[in-house]
PDB file of C-alpha atoms in Angstrom:
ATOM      1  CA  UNK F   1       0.000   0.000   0.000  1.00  0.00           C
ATOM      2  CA  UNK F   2       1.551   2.935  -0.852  1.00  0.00           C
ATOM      3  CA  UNK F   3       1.841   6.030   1.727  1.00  0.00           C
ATOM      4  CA  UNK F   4      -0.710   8.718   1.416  1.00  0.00           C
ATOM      5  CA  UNK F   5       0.689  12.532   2.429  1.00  0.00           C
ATOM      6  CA  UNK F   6      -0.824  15.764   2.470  1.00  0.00           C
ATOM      7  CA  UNK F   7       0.465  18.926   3.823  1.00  0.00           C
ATOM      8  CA  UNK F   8      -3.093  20.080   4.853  1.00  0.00           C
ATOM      9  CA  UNK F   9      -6.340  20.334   3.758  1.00  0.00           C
ATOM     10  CA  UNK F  10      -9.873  18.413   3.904  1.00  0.00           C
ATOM     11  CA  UNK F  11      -9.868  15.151   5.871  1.00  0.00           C
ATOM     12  CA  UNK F  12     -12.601  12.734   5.502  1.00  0.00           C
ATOM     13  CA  UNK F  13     -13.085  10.173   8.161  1.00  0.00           C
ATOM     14  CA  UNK F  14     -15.605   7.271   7.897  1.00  0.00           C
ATOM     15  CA  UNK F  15     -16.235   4.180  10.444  1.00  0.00           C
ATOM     16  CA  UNK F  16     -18.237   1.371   8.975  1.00  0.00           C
ATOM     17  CA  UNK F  17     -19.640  -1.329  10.991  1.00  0.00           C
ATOM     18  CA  UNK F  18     -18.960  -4.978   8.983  1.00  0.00           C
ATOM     19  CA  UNK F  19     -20.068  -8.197  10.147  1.00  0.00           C
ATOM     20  CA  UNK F  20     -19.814  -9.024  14.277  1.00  0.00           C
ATOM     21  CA  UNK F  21     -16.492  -7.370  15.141  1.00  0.00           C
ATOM     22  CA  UNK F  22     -15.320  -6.015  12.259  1.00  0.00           C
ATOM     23  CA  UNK F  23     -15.186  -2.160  11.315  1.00  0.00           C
ATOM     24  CA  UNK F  24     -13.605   0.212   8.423  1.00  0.00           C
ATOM     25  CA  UNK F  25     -11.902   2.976   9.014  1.00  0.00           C
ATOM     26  CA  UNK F  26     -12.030   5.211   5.790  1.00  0.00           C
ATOM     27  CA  UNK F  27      -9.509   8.054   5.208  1.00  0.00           C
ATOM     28  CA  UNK F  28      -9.587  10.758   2.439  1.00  0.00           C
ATOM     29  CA  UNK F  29      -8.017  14.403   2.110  1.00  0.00           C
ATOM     30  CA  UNK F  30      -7.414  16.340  -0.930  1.00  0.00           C
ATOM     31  CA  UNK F  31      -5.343  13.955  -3.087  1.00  0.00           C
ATOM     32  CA  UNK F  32      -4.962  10.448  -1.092  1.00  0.00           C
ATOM     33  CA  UNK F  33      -7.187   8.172   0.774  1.00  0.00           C
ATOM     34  CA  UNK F  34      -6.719   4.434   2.667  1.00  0.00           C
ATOM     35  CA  UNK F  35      -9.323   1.888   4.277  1.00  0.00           C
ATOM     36  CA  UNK F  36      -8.393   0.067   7.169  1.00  0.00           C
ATOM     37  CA  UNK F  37     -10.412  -2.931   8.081  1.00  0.00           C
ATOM     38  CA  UNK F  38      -9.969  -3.512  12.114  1.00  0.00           C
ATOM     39  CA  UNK F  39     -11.137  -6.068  14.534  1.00  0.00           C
ATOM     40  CA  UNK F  40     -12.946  -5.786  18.077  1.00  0.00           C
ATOM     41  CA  UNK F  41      -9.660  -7.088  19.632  1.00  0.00           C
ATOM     42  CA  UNK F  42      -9.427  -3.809  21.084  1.00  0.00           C
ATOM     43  CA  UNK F  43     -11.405  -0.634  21.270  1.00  0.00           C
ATOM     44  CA  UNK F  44     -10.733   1.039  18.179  1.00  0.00           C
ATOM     45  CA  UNK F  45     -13.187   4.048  18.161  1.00  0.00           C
ATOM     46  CA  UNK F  46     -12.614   4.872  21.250  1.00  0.00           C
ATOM     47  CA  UNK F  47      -9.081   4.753  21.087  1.00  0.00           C
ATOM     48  CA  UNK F  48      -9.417   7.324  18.251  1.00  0.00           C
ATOM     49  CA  UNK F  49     -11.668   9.784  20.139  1.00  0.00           C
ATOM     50  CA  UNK F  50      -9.872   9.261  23.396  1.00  0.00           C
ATOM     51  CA  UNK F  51      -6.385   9.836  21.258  1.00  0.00           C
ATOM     52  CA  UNK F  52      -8.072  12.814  19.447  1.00  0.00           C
ATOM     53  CA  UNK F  53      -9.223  14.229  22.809  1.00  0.00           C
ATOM     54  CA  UNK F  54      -5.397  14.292  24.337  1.00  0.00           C
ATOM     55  CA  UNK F  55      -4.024  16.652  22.384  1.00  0.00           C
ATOM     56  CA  UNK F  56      -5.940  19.449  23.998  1.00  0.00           C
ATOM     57  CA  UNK F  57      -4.233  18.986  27.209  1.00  0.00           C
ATOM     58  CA  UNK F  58      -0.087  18.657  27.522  1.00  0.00           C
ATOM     59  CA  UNK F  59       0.453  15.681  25.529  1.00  0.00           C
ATOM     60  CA  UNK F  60       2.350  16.694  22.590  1.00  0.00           C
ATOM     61  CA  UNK F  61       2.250  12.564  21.220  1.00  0.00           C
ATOM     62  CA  UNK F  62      -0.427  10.445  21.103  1.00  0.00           C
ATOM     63  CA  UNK F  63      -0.493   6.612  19.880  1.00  0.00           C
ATOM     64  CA  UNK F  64      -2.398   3.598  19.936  1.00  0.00           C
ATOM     65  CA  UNK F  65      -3.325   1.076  17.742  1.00  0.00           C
ATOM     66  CA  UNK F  66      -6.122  -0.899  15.898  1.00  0.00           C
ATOM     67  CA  UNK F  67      -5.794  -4.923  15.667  1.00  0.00           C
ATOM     68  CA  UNK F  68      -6.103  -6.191  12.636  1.00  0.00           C
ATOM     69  CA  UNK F  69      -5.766  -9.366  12.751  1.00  0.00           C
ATOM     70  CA  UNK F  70      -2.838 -10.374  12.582  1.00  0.00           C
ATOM     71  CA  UNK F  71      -1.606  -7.153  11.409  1.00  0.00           C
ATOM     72  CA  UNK F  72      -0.770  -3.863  14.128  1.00  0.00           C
ATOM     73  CA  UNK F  73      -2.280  -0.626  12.651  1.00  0.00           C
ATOM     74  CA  UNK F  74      -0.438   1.946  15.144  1.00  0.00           C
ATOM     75  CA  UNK F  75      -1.846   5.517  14.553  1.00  0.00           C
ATOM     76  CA  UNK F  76       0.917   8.470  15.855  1.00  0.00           C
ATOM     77  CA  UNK F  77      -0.651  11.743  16.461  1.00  0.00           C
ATOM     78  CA  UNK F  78       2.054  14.773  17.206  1.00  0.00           C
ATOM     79  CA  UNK F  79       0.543  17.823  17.679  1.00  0.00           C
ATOM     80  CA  UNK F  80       2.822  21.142  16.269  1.00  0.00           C
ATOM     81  CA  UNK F  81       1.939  24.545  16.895  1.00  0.00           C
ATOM     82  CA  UNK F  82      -0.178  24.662  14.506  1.00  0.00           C
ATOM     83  CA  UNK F  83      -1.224  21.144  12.846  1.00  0.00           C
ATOM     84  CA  UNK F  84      -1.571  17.597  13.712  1.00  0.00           C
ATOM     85  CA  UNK F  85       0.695  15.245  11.875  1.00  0.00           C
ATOM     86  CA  UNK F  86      -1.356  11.616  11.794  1.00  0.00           C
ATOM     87  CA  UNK F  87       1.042   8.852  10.668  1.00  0.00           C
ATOM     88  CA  UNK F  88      -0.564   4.850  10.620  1.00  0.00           C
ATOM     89  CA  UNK F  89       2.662   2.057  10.453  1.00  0.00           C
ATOM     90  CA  UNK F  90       1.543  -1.261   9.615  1.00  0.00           C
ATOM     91  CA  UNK F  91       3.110  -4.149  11.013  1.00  0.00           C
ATOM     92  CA  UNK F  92       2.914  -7.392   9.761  1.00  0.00           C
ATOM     93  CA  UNK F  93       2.063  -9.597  13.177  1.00  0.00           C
ATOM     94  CA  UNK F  94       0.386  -7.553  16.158  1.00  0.00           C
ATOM     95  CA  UNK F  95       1.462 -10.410  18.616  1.00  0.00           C
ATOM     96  CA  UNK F  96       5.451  -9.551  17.953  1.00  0.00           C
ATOM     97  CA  UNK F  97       4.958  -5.666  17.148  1.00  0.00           C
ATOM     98  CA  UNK F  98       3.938  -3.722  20.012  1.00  0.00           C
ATOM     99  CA  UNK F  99       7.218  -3.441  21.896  1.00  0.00           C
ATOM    100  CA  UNK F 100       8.870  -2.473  18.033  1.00  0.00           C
ATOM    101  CA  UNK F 101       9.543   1.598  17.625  1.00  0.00           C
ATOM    102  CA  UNK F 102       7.601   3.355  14.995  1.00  0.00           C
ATOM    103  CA  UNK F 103      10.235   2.939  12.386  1.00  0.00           C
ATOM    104  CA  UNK F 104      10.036  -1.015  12.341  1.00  0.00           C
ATOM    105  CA  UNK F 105       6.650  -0.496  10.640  1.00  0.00           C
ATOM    106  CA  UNK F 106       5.629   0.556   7.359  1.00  0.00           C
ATOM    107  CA  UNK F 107       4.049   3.956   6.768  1.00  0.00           C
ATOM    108  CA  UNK F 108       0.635   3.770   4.999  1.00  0.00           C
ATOM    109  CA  UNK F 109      -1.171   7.489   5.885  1.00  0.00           C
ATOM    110  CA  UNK F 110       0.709  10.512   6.270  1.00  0.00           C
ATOM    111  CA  UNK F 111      -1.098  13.819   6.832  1.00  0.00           C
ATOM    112  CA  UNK F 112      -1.501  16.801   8.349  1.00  0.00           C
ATOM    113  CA  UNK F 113      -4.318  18.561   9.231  1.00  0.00           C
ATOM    114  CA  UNK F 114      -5.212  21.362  11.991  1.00  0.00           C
ATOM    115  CA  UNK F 115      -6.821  20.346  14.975  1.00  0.00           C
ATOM    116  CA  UNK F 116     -10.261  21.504  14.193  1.00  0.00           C
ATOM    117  CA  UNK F 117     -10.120  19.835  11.135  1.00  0.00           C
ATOM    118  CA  UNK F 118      -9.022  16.707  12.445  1.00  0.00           C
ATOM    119  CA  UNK F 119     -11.359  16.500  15.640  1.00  0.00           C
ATOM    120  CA  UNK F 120     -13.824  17.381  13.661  1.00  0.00           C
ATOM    121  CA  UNK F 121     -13.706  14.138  11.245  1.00  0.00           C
ATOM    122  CA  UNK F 122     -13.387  11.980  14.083  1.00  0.00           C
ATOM    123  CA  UNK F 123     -16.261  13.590  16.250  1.00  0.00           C
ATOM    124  CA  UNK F 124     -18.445  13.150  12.559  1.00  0.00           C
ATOM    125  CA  UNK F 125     -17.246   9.864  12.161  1.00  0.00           C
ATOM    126  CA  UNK F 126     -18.384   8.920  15.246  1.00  0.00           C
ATOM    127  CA  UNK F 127     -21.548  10.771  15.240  1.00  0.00           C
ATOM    128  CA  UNK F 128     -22.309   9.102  11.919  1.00  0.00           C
ATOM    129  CA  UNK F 129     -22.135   5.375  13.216  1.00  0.00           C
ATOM    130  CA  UNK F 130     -24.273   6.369  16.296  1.00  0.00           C
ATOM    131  CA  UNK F 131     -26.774   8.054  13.995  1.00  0.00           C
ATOM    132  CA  UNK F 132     -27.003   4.648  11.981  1.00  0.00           C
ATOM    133  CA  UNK F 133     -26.822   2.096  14.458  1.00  0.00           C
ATOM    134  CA  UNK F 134     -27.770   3.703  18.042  1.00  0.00           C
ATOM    135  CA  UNK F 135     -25.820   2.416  21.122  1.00  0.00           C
ATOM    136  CA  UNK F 136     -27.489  -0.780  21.087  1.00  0.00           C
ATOM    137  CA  UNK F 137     -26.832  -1.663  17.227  1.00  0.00           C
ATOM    138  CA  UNK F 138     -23.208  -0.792  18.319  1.00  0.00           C
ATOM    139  CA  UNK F 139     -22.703  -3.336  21.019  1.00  0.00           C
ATOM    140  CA  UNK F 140     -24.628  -6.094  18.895  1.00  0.00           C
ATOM    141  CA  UNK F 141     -21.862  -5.233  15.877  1.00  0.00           C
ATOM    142  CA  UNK F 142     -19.113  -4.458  17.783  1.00  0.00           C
ATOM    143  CA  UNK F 143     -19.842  -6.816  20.586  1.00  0.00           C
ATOM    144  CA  UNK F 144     -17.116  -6.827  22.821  1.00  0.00           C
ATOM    145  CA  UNK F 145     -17.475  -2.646  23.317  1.00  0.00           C
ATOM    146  CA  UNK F 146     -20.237  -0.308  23.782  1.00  0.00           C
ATOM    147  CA  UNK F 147     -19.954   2.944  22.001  1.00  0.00           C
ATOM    148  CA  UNK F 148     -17.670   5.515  23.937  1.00  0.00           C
ATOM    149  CA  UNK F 149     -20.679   8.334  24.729  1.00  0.00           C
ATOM    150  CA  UNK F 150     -18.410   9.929  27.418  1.00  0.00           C
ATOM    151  CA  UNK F 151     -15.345  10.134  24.939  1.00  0.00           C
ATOM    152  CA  UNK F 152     -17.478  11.356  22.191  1.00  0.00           C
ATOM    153  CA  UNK F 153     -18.794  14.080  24.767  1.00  0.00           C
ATOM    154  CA  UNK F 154     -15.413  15.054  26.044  1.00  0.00           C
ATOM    155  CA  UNK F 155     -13.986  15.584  22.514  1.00  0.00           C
ATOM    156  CA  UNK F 156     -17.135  17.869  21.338  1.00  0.00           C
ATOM    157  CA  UNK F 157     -16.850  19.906  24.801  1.00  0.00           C
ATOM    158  CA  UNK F 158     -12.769  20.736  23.939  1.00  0.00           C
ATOM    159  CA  UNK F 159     -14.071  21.171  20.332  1.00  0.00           C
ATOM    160  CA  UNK F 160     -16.339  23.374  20.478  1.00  0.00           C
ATOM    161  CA  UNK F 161     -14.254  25.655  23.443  1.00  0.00           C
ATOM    162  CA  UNK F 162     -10.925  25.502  21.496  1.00  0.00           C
ATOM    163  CA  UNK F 163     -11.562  25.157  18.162  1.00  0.00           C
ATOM    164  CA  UNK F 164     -13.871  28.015  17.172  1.00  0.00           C
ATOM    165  CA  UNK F 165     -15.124  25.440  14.380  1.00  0.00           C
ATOM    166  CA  UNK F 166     -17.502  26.612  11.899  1.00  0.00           C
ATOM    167  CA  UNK F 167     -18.884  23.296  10.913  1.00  0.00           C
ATOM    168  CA  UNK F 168     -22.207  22.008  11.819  1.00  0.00           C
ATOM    169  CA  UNK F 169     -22.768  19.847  14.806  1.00  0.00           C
ATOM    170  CA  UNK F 170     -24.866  17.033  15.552  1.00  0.00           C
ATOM    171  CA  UNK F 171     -26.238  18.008  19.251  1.00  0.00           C
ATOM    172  CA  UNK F 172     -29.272  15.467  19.314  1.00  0.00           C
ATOM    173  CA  UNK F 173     -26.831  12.458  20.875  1.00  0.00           C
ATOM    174  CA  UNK F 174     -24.090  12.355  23.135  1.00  0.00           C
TER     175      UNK F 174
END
């Protein structure tokens, strides 16, 4: 897969609920774009909110990482002055990967985007799947998690004080 960079611009960001377990996450900007299919073997969209939701204090560097069975999806997040640089390495086997550095892996999404921009995808993205499935048609699909309300609320109250975003909103759920 070759590695997707932008310097800034739009960032689209789409979670799909598959079959029991299974999710997409879909990535576009300006010129580049990359689907990552992810397993329930940990909390992915909550990871991503909760990672999201850390730059706003003192962290500087976020990570984490999506299982994908067998592969490690680790997402960096290094907040600059002004942007947030997102980089996803892809190792091959998750069960030998996790004590590796970042350079072990192989880079498949490179961007950067400011932090409105980029909380902004993940807050819709999350939004979106709530809209279409509700809390309980999470759980049932992603089974092993329920959908992460209090992160979602967290990131939109930080949001919407730091941010000054101009975008619309979806107020009606968590």
């Amino acid at each position: 897969m070759p590695v997707a960079q932008a310097p800034t611009g739009a960032l689209q960001l789409k979670w799909e609920l598959l079959d029991h377990g299974w999710a997409r996450c879909h990535l576009a900007d300006d010129s580049h774009q990359a689907s990552l299919v992810v397993s329930y073997c940990t909390d992915a969209l909550a990871d991503l909110v909760a990672a999201a939701g850390g730059l706003y204090g003192q962290l500087r560097t976020t990570r984490f990482f999506f299982d994908a069975e067998p592969q490690e999806l680790r997402w960096v997040l290094r907040a600059t002055d002004v942007l947030i640089d997102v980089t996803i390495y892809k190792f091959p086997d998750v069960s030998v990967s996790l004590g590796l550095p970042d350079t072990a892996g192989t880079v498949i999404w490179q961007s950067a985007h400011s932090r409105r921009l980029f909380s902004h995808a993940v807050l819709n993205a999350a939004q979106n799947v709530l809209t279409e499935h509700g809390e309980a048609g999470y759980q049932a699909k992603w089974m092993l998690h329920p959908f992460p309300v209090a992160l979602v609320q967290d990131l939109r109250r930080l949001h919407l004080r730091d941010d000054a975003c101009g975008l619309p909103h979806d107020h009606a759920h968590p």
